[in-house]
mmCIF file of C-alpha atoms in Angstrom:
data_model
loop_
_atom_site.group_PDB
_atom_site.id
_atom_site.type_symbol
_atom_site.label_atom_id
_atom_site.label_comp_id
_atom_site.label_asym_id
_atom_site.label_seq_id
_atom_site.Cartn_x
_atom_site.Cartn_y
_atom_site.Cartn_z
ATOM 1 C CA UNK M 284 0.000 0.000 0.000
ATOM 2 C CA UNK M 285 0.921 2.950 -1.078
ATOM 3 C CA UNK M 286 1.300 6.272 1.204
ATOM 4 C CA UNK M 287 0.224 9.796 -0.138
ATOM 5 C CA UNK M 288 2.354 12.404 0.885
ATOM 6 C CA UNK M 289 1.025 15.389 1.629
ATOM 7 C CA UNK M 290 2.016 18.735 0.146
ATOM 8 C CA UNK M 291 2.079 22.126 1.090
ATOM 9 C CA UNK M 292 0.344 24.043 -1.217
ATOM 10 C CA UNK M 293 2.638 26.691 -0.734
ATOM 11 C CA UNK M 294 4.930 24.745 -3.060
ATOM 12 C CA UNK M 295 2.649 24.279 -5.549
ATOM 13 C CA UNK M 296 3.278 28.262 -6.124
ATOM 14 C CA UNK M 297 0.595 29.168 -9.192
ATOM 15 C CA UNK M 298 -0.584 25.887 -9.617
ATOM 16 C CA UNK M 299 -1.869 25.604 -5.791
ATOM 17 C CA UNK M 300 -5.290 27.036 -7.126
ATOM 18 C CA UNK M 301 -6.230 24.147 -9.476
ATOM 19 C CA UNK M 302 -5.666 21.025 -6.849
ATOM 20 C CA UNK M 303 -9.110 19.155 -7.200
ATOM 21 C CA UNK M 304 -11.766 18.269 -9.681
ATOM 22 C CA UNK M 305 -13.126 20.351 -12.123
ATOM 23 C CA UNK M 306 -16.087 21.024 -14.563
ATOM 24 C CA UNK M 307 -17.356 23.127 -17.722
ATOM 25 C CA UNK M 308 -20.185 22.759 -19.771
ATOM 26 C CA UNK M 309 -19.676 26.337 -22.079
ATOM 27 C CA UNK M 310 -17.208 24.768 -24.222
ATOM 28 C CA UNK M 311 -16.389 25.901 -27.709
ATOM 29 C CA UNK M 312 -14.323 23.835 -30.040
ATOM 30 C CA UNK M 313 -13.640 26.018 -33.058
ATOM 31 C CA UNK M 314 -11.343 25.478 -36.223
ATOM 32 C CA UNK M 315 -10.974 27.263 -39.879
ATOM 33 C CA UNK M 316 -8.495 27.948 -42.446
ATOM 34 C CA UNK M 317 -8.503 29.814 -45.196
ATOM 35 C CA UNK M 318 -10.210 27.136 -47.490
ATOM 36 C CA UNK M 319 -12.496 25.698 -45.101
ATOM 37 C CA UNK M 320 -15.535 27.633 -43.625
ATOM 38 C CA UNK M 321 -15.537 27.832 -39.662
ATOM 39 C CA UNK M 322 -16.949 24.441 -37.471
ATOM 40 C CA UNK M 323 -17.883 25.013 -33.765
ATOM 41 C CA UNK M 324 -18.389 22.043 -31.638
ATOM 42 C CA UNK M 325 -20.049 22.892 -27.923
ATOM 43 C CA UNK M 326 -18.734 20.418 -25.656
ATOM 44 C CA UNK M 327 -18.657 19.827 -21.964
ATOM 45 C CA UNK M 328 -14.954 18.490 -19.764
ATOM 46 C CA UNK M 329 -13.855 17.978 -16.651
ATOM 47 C CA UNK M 330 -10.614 17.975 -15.294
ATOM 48 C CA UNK M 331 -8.941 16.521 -11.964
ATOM 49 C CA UNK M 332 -5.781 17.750 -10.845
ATOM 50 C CA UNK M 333 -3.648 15.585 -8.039
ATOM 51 C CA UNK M 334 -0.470 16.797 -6.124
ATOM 52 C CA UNK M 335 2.936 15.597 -7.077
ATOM 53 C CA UNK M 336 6.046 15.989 -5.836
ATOM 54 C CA UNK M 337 9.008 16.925 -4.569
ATOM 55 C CA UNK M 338 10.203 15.834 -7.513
ATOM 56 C CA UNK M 339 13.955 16.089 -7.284
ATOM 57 C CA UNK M 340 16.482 16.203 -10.692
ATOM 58 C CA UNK M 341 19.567 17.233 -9.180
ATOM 59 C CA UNK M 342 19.870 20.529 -7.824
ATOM 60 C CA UNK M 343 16.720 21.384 -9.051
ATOM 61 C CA UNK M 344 13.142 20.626 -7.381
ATOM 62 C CA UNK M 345 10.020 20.428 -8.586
ATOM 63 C CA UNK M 346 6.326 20.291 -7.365
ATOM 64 C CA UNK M 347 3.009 19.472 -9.625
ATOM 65 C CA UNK M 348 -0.029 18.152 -10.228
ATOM 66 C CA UNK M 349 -0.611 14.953 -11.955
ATOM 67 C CA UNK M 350 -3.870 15.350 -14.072
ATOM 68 C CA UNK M 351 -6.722 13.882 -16.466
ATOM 69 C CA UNK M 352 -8.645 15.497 -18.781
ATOM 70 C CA UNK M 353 -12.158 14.723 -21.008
ATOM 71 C CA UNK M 354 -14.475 16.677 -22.883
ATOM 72 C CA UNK M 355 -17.384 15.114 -24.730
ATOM 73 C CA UNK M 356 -19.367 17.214 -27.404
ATOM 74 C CA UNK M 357 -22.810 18.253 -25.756
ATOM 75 C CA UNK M 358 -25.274 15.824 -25.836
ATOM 76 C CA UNK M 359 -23.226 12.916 -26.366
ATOM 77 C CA UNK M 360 -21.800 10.116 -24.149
ATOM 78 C CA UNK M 361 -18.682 9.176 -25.661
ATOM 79 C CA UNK M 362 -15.782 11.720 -25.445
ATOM 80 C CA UNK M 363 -14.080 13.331 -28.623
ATOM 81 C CA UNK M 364 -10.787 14.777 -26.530
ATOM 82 C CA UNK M 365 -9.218 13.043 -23.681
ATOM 83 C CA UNK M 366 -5.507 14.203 -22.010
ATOM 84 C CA UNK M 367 -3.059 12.438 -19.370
ATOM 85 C CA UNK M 368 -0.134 14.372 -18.322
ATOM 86 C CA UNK M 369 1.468 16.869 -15.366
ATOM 87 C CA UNK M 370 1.680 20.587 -14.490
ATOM 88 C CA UNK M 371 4.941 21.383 -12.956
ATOM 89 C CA UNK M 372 5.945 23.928 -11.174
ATOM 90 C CA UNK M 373 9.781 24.782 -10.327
ATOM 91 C CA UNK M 374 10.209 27.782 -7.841
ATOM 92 C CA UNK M 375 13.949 28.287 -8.318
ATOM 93 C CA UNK M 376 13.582 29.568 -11.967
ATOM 94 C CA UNK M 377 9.428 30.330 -11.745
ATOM 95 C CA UNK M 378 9.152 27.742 -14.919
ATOM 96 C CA UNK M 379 5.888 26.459 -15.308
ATOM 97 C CA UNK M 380 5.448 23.527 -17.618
ATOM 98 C CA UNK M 381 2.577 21.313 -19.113
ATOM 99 C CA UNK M 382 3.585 18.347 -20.958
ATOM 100 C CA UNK M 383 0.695 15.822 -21.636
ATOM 101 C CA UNK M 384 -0.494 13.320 -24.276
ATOM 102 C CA UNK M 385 -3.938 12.929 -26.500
ATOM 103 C CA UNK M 386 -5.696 10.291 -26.736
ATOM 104 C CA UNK M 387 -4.304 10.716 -30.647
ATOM 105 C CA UNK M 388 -0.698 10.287 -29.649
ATOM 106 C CA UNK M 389 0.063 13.804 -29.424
ATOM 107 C CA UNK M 390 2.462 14.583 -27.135
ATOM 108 C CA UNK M 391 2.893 18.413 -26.387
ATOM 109 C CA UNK M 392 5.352 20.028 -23.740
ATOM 110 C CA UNK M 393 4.321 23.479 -23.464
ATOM 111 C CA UNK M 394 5.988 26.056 -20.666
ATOM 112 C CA UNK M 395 6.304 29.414 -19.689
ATOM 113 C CA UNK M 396 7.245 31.815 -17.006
ATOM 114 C CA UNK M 397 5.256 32.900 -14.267
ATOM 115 C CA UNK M 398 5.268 34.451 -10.728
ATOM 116 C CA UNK M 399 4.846 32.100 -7.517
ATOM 117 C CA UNK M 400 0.881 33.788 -7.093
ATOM 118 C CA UNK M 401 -0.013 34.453 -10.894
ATOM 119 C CA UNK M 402 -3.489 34.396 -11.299
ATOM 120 C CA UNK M 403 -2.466 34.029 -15.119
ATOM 121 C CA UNK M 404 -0.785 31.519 -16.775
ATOM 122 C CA UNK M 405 0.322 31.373 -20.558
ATOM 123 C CA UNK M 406 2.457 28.174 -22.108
ATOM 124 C CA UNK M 407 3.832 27.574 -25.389
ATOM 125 C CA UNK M 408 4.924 25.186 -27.355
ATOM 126 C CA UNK M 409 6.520 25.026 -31.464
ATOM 127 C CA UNK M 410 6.896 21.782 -33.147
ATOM 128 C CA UNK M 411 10.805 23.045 -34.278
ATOM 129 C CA UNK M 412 11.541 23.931 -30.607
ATOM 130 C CA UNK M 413 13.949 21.828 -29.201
ATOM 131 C CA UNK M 414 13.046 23.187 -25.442
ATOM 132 C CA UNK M 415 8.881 23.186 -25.555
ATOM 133 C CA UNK M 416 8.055 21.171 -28.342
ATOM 134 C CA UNK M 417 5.411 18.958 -29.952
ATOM 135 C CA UNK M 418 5.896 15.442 -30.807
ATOM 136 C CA UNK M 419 4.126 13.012 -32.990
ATOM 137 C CA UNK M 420 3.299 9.731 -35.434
ATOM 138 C CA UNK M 421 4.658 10.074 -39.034
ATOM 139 C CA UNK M 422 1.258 9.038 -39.702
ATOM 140 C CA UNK M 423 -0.536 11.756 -37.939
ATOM 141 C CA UNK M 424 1.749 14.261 -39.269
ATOM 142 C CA UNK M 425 0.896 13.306 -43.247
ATOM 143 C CA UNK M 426 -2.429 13.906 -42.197
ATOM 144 C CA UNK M 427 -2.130 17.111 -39.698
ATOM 145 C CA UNK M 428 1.073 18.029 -38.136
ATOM 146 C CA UNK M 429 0.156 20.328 -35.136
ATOM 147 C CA UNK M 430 2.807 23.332 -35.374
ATOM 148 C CA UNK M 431 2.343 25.656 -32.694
ATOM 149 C CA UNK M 432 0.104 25.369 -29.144
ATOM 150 C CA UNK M 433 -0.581 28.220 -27.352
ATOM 151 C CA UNK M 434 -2.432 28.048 -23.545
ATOM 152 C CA UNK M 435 -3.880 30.189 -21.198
ATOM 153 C CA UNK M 436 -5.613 30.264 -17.987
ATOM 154 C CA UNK M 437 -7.064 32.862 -16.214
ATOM 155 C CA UNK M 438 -7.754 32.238 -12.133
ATOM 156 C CA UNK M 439 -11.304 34.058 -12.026
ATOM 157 C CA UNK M 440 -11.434 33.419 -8.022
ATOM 158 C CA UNK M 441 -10.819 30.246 -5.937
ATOM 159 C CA UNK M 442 -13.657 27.883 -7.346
ATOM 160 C CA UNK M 443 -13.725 29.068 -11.304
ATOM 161 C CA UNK M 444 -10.876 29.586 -13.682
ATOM 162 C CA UNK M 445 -11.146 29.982 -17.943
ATOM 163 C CA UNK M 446 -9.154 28.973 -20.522
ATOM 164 C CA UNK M 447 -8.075 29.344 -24.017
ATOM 165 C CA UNK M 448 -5.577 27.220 -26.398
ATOM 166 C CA UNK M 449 -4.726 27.438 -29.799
ATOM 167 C CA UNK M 450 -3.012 24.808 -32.250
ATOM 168 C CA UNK M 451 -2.139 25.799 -35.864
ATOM 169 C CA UNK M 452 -1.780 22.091 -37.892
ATOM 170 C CA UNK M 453 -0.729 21.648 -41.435
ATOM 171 C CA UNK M 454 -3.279 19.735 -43.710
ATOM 172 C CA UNK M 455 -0.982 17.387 -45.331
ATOM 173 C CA UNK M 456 -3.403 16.782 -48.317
ATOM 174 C CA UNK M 457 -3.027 20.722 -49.825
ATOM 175 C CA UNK M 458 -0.962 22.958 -47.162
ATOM 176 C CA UNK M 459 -3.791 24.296 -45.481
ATOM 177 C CA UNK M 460 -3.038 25.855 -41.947
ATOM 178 C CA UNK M 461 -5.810 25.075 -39.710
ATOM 179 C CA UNK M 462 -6.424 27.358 -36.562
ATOM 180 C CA UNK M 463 -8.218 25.278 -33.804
ATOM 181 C CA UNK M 464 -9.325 27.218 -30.806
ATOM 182 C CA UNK M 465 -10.929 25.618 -27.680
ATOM 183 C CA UNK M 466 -11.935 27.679 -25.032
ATOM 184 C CA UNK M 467 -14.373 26.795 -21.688
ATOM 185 C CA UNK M 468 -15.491 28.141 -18.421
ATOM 186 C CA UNK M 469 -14.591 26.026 -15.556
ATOM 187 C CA UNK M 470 -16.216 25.173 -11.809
ATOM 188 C CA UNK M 471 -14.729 23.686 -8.828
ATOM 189 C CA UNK M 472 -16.796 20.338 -7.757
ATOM 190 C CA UNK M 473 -14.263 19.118 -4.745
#
């Protein structure tokens, strides 16, 4: 049996706010190019956030939250987006990082630079990057190669916080850039 150890949030620095289990049902799903005509999707997520760490790597030390994500297109059962990855936070340098999977194969590692009580939060990531980068199938990339992911989250008070992310992708079939935004309105359950 395992034993959980307990964190102080004060560690956590920005990330402190999000520990627990989340919910939005405003959801927009949005994506267009120049050769395709705009499609919105309304969908409805929740999120769960878990405490992590210390997580040492030599010198340096870092704390995060381990975390799951779903969103399901309103009305229906069965989800159309699903994440697995980790928020960290490391205090020495005020780094904040995201680096997470799809349930495509994606794999995105997104960071940024905050302050220890941000109430915002912004993370990139650029599929040439060799520091936050993007990472995925040949097969997916013939098809759409995400190259660019950009995140934020606002901290509205201490039981709601909004976000916004945008990927640009490369139709492999003529060039195309797409621009896919999601954006959503989230609640603190627990």
């Amino acid at each position: 049996m395992q034993h959980q150890q307990t964190i102080d949030p004060a560690r956590l620095g920005p990330l402190s706010q999000l520990v627990g289990s989340w919910e939005g049902d405003t959801g927009h799903d949005d994506y267009s190019s120049i050769t395709t005509n705009p499609v919105e999707t309304k969908y409805r997520e929740t999120t769960t956030f878990e405490p992590v760490g210390p997580i040492k790597n030599g010198s340096r030390e870092l704390y995060g939250l381990r975390y799951t994500t779903s969103a399901w297109p309103t009305g229906e059962d069965r989800p159309f987006h699903q994440e697995l990855g980790y928020w960290l936070w490391s205090p020495k340098d005020h780094q904040i990082v995201r680096c997470f999977t799809n349930q495509n194969g994606v794999t995105i590692h997104a960071g940024g630079h905050c302050e220890d009580d941000s109430h915002h939060i912004e993370m990139m990531a650029n599929a040439e990057s060799d520091e936050y980068g993007i990472s995925s199938s040949p097969s997916l990339n013939e098809g759409h190669k995400m190259l660019s992911y950009k995140f934020e989250l606002d901290m509205l008070n201490d039981k709601q916080f909004s976000y916004t992310e945008e990927t640009h992708l490369k139709n492999g079939a003529n060039e195309d850039v797409l621009v896919h935004k999601d954006r959503n309105a989230m609640t603190k359950l627990f």
